[in-house]
């Protein structure tokens, strides 16, 4: 990811987002700056995703006080895809606790693509982290519920609480992926062979494919991210969705693995825990402050939205969100 840092002034965190007008202005500039970029390609391994208008572009920022700034196609619904992994992980952590999920699923980057089989083999069947397909399938298998239908209901209700509205399923995307997801079925069977999935693996793939087909927009992503930034309280509904500790766990996993094999580079350039999905969404979270949601369907080779990455980089830099950025405090400066 080549980031254009030149010309973008680096602001440093003040503990809160700048004022309303400044954020509004910067969201507008992020949009204008990148709206005409056409680099990247729409995902087509799920046929229904290839039918999207590739020029759609939306940006949203939500803060923990419930203010939301949007521009462009921020209200356009698209399937959440891999971004669901972050929120289902949070729900499972909340239900089962920190240690169970860390042991069963792991928290380390694989260094391989999101649907890697080699990564599973190289790690003796350990799925490594919940943000790649292997770990996400292992996580979905742990969702509370006696039947696949009950597990799906648990996920749909829980992810909807993050968004603060009832999320619909995109039936076309779900059907399309179910006809073409032989690889995910293979991964689930492989995990079963290693004892990492102990219920019917094809049921797990079905529930996982449904969770990936939930419809969200960039505005929802910003609010869902702001909930993780706000100790688990949705800043619009005021509802406690998960515990503060679960937010911390989820954000640390996102930092390590949310952008797949590009997670290190992303952290180095942008400095925020984030998650992307192949329909073109990205959510990036600034703990204690808020979150950025973007939507733009053209992806790079790792499956991350090209314009979404750039707009997020711009906003992280100008809003002073990079969690690693600091400036020397005056108390260390030589006294006159
Ligand atoms: N449903 C998609 C899959 O499993 C999600 C992948 C993604 O968004 N990277 O292939």
Short mmCIF file of C-alpha atoms in Angstrom, two decimals, residues 45 80-93 101 105 113-116 129-137 139-140 155 159 162 177 184 187 208 211-212 214 224 228 250 253-254 257-258 260 275-278:
data_model
loop_
_atom_site.label_atom_id
_atom_site.label_comp_id
_atom_site.label_asym_id
_atom_site.label_seq_id
_atom_site.Cartn_x
_atom_site.Cartn_y
_atom_site.Cartn_z
CA UNK A 45 -15.01 -14.86 -6.83
CA UNK A 80 -20.48 -6.80 5.40
CA UNK A 81 -18.37 -9.87 4.42
CA UNK A 82 -15.22 -10.28 6.53
CA UNK A 83 -15.98 -7.24 8.67
CA UNK A 84 -18.57 -9.48 10.36
CA UNK A 85 -15.64 -11.49 11.74
CA UNK A 86 -14.76 -8.65 14.11
CA UNK A 87 -18.25 -8.31 15.54
CA UNK A 88 -19.00 -12.03 15.77
CA UNK A 89 -15.66 -12.46 17.53
CA UNK A 90 -16.68 -9.75 20.00
CA UNK A 91 -20.02 -11.47 20.64
CA UNK A 92 -18.35 -14.86 21.17
CA UNK A 93 -15.73 -13.34 23.49
CA UNK A 101 -11.47 -17.90 22.47
CA UNK A 105 -8.91 -19.57 17.83
CA UNK A 113 -4.20 -14.54 2.56
CA UNK A 114 -7.64 -14.62 4.20
CA UNK A 115 -8.67 -18.00 2.79
CA UNK A 116 -5.33 -19.79 3.14
CA UNK A 129 -6.73 -15.75 14.46
CA UNK A 130 -10.43 -14.95 14.10
CA UNK A 131 -9.97 -12.51 11.20
CA UNK A 132 -8.98 -15.07 8.57
CA UNK A 133 -11.56 -17.53 7.28
CA UNK A 134 -10.22 -20.49 9.29
CA UNK A 135 -10.39 -18.59 12.60
CA UNK A 136 -13.69 -16.99 11.68
CA UNK A 137 -15.24 -20.39 10.96
CA UNK A 139 -15.32 -18.66 16.02
CA UNK A 140 -18.74 -18.99 14.39
CA UNK A 155 -25.37 -13.37 15.36
CA UNK A 159 -24.40 -7.58 15.02
CA UNK A 162 -23.67 -2.92 17.16
CA UNK A 177 -21.53 -17.49 -2.15
CA UNK A 184 -14.57 -22.41 2.85
CA UNK A 187 -11.36 -25.21 5.34
CA UNK A 208 -20.75 -17.96 8.47
CA UNK A 211 -23.17 -13.47 8.67
CA UNK A 212 -21.02 -12.32 5.72
CA UNK A 214 -25.61 -9.03 6.30
CA UNK A 224 -20.39 -0.20 14.88
CA UNK A 228 -15.96 -0.76 19.98
CA UNK A 250 -11.31 -7.28 19.63
CA UNK A 253 -6.88 -8.76 17.27
CA UNK A 254 -7.87 -6.27 14.58
CA UNK A 257 -4.75 -9.33 11.73
CA UNK A 258 -7.71 -7.16 10.60
CA UNK A 260 -4.95 -9.84 6.57
CA UNK A 275 -11.17 -4.63 9.44
CA UNK A 276 -11.93 -4.88 5.77
CA UNK A 277 -14.33 -6.98 3.72
CA UNK A 278 -14.33 -8.05 0.06
#
